[in-house]
PDB file of C-alpha atoms in Angstrom:
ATOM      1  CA  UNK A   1      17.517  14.080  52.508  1.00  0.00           C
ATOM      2  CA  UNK A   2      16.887  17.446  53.221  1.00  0.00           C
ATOM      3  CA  UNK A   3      13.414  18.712  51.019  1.00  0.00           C
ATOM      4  CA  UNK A   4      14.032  21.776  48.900  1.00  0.00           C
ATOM      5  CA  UNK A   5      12.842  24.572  50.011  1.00  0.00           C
ATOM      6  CA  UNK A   6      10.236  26.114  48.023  1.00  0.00           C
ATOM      7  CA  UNK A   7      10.649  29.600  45.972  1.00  0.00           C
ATOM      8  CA  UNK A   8       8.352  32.761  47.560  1.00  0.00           C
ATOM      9  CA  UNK A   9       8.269  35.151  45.251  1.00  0.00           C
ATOM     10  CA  UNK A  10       9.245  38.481  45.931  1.00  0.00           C
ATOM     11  CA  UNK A  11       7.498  41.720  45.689  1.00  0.00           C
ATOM     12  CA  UNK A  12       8.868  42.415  41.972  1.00  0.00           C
ATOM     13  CA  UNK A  13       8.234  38.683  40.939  1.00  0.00           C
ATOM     14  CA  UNK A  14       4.655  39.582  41.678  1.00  0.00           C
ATOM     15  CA  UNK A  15       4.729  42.982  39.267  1.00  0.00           C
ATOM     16  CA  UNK A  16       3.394  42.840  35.826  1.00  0.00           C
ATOM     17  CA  UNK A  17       6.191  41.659  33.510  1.00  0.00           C
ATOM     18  CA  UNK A  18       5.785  45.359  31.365  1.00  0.00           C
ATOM     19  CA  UNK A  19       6.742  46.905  34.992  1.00  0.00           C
ATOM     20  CA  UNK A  20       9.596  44.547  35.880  1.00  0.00           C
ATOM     21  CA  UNK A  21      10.931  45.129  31.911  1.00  0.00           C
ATOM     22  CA  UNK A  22      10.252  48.997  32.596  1.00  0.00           C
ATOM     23  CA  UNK A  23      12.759  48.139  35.637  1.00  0.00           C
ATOM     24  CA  UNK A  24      15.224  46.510  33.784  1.00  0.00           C
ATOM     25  CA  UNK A  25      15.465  49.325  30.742  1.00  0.00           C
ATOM     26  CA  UNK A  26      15.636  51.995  33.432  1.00  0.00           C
ATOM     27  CA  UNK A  27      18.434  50.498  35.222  1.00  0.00           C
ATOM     28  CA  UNK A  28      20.445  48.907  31.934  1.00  0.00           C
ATOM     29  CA  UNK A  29      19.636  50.789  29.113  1.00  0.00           C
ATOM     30  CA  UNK A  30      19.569  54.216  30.798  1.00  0.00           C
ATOM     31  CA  UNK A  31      21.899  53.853  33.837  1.00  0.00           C
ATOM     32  CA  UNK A  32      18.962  54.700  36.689  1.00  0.00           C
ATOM     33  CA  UNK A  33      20.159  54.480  40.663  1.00  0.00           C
ATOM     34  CA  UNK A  34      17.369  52.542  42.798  1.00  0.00           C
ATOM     35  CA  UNK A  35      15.985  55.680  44.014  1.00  0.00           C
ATOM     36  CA  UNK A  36      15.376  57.077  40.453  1.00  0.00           C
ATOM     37  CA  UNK A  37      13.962  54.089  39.632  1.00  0.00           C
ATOM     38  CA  UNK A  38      12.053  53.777  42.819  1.00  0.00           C
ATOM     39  CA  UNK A  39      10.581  57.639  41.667  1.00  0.00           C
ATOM     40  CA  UNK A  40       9.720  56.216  38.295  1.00  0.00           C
ATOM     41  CA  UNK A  41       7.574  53.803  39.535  1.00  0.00           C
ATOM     42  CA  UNK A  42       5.611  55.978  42.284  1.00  0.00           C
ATOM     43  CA  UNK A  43       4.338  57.430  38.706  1.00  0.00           C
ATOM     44  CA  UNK A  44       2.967  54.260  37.835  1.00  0.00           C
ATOM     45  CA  UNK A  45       2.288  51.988  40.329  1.00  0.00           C
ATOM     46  CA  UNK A  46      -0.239  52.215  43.215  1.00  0.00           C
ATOM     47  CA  UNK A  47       1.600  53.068  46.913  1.00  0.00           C
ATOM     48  CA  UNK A  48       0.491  49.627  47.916  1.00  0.00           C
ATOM     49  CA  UNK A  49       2.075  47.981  45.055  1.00  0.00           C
ATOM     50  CA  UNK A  50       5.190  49.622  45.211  1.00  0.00           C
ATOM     51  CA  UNK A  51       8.142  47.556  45.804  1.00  0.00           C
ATOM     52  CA  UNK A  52      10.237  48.477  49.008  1.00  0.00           C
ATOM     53  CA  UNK A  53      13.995  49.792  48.145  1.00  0.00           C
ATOM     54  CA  UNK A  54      15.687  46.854  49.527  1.00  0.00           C
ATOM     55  CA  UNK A  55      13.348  44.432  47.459  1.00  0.00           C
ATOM     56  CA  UNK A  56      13.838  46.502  44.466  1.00  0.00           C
ATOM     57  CA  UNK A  57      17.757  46.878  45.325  1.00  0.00           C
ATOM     58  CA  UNK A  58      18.229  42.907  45.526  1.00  0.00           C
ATOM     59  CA  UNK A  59      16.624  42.954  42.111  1.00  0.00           C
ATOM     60  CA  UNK A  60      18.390  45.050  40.618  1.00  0.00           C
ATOM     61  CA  UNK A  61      21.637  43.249  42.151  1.00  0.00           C
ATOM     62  CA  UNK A  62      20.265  40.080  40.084  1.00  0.00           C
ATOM     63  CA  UNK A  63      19.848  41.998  36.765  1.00  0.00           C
ATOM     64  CA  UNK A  64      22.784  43.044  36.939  1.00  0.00           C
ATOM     65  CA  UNK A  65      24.752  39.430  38.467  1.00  0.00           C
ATOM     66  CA  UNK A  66      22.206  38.241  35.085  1.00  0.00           C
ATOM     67  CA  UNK A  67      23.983  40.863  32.618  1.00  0.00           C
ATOM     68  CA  UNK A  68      27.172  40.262  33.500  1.00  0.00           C
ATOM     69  CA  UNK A  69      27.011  36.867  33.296  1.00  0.00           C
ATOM     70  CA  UNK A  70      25.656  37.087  29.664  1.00  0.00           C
ATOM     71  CA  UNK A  71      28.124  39.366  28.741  1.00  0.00           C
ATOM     72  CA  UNK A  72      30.862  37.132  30.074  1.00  0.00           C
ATOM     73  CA  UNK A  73      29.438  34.246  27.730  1.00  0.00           C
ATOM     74  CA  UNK A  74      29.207  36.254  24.908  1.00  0.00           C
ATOM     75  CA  UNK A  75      32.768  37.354  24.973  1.00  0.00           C
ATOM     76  CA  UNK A  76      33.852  33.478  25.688  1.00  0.00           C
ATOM     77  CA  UNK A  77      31.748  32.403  22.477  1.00  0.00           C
ATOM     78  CA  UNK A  78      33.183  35.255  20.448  1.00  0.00           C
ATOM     79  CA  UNK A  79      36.517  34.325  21.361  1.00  0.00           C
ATOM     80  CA  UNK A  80      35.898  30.557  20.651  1.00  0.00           C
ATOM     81  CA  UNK A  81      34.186  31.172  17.193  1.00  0.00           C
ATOM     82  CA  UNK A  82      37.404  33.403  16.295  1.00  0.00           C
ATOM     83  CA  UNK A  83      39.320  30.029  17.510  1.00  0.00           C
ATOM     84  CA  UNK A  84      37.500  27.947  15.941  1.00  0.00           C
ATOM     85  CA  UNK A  85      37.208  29.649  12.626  1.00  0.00           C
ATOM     86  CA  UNK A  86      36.179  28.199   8.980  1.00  0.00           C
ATOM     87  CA  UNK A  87      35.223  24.836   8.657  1.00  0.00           C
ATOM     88  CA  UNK A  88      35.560  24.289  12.505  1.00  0.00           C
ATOM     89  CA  UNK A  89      31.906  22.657  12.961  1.00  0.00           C
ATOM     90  CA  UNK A  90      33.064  19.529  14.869  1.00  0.00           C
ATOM     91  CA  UNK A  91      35.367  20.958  16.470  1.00  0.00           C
ATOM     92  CA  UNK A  92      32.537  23.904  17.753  1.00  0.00           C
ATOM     93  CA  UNK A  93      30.476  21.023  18.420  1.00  0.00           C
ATOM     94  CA  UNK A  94      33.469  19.585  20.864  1.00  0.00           C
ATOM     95  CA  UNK A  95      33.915  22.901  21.828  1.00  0.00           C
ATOM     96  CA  UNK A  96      30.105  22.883  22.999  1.00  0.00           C
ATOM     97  CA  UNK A  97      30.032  19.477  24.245  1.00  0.00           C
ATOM     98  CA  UNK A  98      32.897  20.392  26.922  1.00  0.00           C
ATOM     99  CA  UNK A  99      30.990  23.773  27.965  1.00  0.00           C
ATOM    100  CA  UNK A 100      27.956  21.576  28.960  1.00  0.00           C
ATOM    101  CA  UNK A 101      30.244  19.021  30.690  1.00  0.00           C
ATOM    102  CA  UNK A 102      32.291  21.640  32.318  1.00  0.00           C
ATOM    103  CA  UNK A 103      28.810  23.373  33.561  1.00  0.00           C
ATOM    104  CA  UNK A 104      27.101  20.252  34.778  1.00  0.00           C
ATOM    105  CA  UNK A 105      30.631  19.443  36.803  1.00  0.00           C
ATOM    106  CA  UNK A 106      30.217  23.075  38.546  1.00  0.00           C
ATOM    107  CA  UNK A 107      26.801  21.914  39.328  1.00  0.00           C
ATOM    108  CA  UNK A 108      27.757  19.296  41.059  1.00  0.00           C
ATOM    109  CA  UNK A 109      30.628  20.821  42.980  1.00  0.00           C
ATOM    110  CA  UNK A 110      29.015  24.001  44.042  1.00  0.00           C
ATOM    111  CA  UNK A 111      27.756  24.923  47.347  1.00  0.00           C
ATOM    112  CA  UNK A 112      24.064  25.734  48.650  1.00  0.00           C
ATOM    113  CA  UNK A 113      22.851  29.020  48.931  1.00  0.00           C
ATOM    114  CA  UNK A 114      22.898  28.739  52.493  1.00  0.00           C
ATOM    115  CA  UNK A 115      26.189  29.960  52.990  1.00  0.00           C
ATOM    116  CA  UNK A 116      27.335  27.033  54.930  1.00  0.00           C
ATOM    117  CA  UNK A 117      29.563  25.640  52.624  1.00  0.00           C
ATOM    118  CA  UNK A 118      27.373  22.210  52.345  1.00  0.00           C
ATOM    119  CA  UNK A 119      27.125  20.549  48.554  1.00  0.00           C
ATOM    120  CA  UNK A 120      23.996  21.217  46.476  1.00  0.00           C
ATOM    121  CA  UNK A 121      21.644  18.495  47.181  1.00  0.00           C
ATOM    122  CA  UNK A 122      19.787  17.351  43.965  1.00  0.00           C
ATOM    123  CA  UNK A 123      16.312  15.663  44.299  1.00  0.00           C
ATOM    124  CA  UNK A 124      15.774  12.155  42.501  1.00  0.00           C
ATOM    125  CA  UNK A 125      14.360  14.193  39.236  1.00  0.00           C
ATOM    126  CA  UNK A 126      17.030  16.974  39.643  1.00  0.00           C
ATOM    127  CA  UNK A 127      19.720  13.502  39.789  1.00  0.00           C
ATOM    128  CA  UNK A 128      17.885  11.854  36.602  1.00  0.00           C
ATOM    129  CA  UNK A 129      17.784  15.039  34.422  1.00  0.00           C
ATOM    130  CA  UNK A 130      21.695  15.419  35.434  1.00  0.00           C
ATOM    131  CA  UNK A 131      22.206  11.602  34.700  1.00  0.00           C
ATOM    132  CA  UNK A 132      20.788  12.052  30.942  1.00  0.00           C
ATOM    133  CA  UNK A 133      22.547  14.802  30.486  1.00  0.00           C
ATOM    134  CA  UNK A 134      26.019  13.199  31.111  1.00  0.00           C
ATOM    135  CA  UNK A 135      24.513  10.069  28.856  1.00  0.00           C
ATOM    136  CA  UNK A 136      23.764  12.791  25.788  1.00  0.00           C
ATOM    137  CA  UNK A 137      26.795  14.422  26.292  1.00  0.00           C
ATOM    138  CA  UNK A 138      28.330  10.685  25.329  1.00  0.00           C
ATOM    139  CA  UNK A 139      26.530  10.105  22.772  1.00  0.00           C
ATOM    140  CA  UNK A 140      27.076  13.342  21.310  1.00  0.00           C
ATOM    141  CA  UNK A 141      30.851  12.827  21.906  1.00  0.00           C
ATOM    142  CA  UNK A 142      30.592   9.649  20.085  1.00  0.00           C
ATOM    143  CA  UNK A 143      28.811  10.486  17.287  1.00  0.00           C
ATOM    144  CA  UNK A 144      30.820  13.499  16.503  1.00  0.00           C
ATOM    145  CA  UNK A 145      33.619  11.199  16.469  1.00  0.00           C
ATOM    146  CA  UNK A 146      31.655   8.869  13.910  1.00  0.00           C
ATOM    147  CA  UNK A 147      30.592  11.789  12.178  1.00  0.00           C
ATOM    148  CA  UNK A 148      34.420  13.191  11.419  1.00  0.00           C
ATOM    149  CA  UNK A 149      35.531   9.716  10.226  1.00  0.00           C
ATOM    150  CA  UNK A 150      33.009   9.692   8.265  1.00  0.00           C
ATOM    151  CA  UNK A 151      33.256  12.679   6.801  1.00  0.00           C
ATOM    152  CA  UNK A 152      37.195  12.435   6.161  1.00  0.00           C
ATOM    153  CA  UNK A 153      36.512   8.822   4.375  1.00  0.00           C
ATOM    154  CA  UNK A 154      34.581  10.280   1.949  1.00  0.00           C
ATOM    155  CA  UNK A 155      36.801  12.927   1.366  1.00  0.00           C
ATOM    156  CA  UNK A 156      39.618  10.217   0.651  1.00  0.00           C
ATOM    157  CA  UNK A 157      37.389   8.694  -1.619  1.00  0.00           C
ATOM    158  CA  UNK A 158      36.780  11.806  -3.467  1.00  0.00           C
ATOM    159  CA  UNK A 159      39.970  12.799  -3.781  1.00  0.00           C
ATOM    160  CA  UNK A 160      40.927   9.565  -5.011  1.00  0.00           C
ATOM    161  CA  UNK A 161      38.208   9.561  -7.620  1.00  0.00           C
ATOM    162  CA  UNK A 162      39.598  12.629  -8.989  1.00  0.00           C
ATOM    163  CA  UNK A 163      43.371  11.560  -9.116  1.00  0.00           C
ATOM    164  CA  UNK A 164      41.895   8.626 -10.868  1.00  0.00           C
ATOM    165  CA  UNK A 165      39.650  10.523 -13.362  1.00  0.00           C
ATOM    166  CA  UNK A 166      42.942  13.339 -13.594  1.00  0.00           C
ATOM    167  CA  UNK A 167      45.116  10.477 -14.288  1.00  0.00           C
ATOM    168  CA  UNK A 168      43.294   8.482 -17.639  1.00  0.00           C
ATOM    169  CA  UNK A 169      42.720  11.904 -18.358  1.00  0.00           C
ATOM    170  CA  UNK A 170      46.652  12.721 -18.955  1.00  0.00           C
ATOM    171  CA  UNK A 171      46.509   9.487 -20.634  1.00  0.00           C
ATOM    172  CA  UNK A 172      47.839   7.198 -18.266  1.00  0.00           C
ATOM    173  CA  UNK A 173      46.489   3.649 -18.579  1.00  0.00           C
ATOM    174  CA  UNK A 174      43.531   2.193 -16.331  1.00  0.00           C
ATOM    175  CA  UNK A 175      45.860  -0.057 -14.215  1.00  0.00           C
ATOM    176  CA  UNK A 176      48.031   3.180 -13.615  1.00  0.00           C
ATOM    177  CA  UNK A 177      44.787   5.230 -12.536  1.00  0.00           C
ATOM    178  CA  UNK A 178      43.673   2.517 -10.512  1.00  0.00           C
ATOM    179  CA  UNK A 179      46.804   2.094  -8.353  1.00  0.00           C
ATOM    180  CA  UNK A 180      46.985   5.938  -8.194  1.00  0.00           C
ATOM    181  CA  UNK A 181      43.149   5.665  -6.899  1.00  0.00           C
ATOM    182  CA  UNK A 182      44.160   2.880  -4.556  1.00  0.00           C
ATOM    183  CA  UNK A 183      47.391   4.430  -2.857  1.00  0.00           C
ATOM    184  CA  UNK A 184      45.191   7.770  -2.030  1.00  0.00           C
ATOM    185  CA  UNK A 185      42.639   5.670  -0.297  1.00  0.00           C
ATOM    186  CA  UNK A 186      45.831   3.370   1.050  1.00  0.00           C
ATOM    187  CA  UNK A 187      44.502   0.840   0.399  1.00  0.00           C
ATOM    188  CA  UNK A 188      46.673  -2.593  -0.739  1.00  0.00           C
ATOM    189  CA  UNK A 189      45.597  -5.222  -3.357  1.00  0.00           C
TER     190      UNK A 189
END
């Protein structure tokens, strides 16, 4: 098994963070080209600290790969909340549950950054922490699925207590409000 190669960072990784935020606000919140930015930072940064144009060009690629990636998942969950609407929380939970699993499978099927179309190779941690996610991802299927039984049983129940308490309340007589209490819960004597 091939051993993972280990991160270097770049020239930006190695700024202060308020300079690398200063990067990102120039470039998203007010639209700067590299160059502008580039200018902008020859203002505040010492010559040999200034990032080269290609360095700060690949960075601002990854902002920007970043932002439109959140935006992307934004307008997904705003979509899926408008499905989902009212009262939708297990289903929003199932909803969440297949995101994860449908993440974790393009894990596993995507290729290396190599560019030579190989697999991603995990590392025995990388394989464990993948392993219990795919084991919570049951159990959260499973007691989601507990959870709605649950939660429609006692809403039976309820409902039959009422019809029950509406019926002797009308007048009818306790056997009558007891079979009315056992056919909502369908259940036979």
């Amino acid at each position: 098994m091939r051993k993972p190669r280990r991160h270097t960072p770049s020239t930006i990784d190695r700024l202060d963070p308020e300079i690398r935020d200063l990067i990102g606000k120039l470039r998203i919140d007010r639209g700067f080209t590299i160059d502008e930015i580039r200018a902008a930072l020859e203002k505040v940064l010492a010559a040999e600290h200034l990032p080269s144009r290609s360095a700060l060009g690949r960075h601002v690629k990854s902002i920007e790969e970043v932002g439109a990636q959140l935006r992307q998942a934004r307008e997904v969950a705003e979509a899926l909340i408008a499905q989902v609407g009212e009262g939708g929380e297990d289903r929003l939970l199932e909803l969440n549950i297949e995101l994860l699993s449908t993440s974790v499978l393009r894990l596993l099927t995507a290729t290396n950054d190599e560019g030579d179309g190989q697999p991603v190779t995990l590392d025995p941690m990388q394989s464990m922490l993948v392993s219990k996610t795919i084991q919570q991802l049951v159990s959260a299927r499973k007691a989601n699925a507990e959870l709605v039984v649950k939660t429609r049983e006692a809403a039976i129940k309820a409902a039959a207590g009422k019809a029950r308490d509406a019926a002797k309340t009308r007048g009818l007589g306790k056997d009558t409000a007891d079979w009315i209490y056992r056919e909502v819960l369908g259940v036979e004597v």
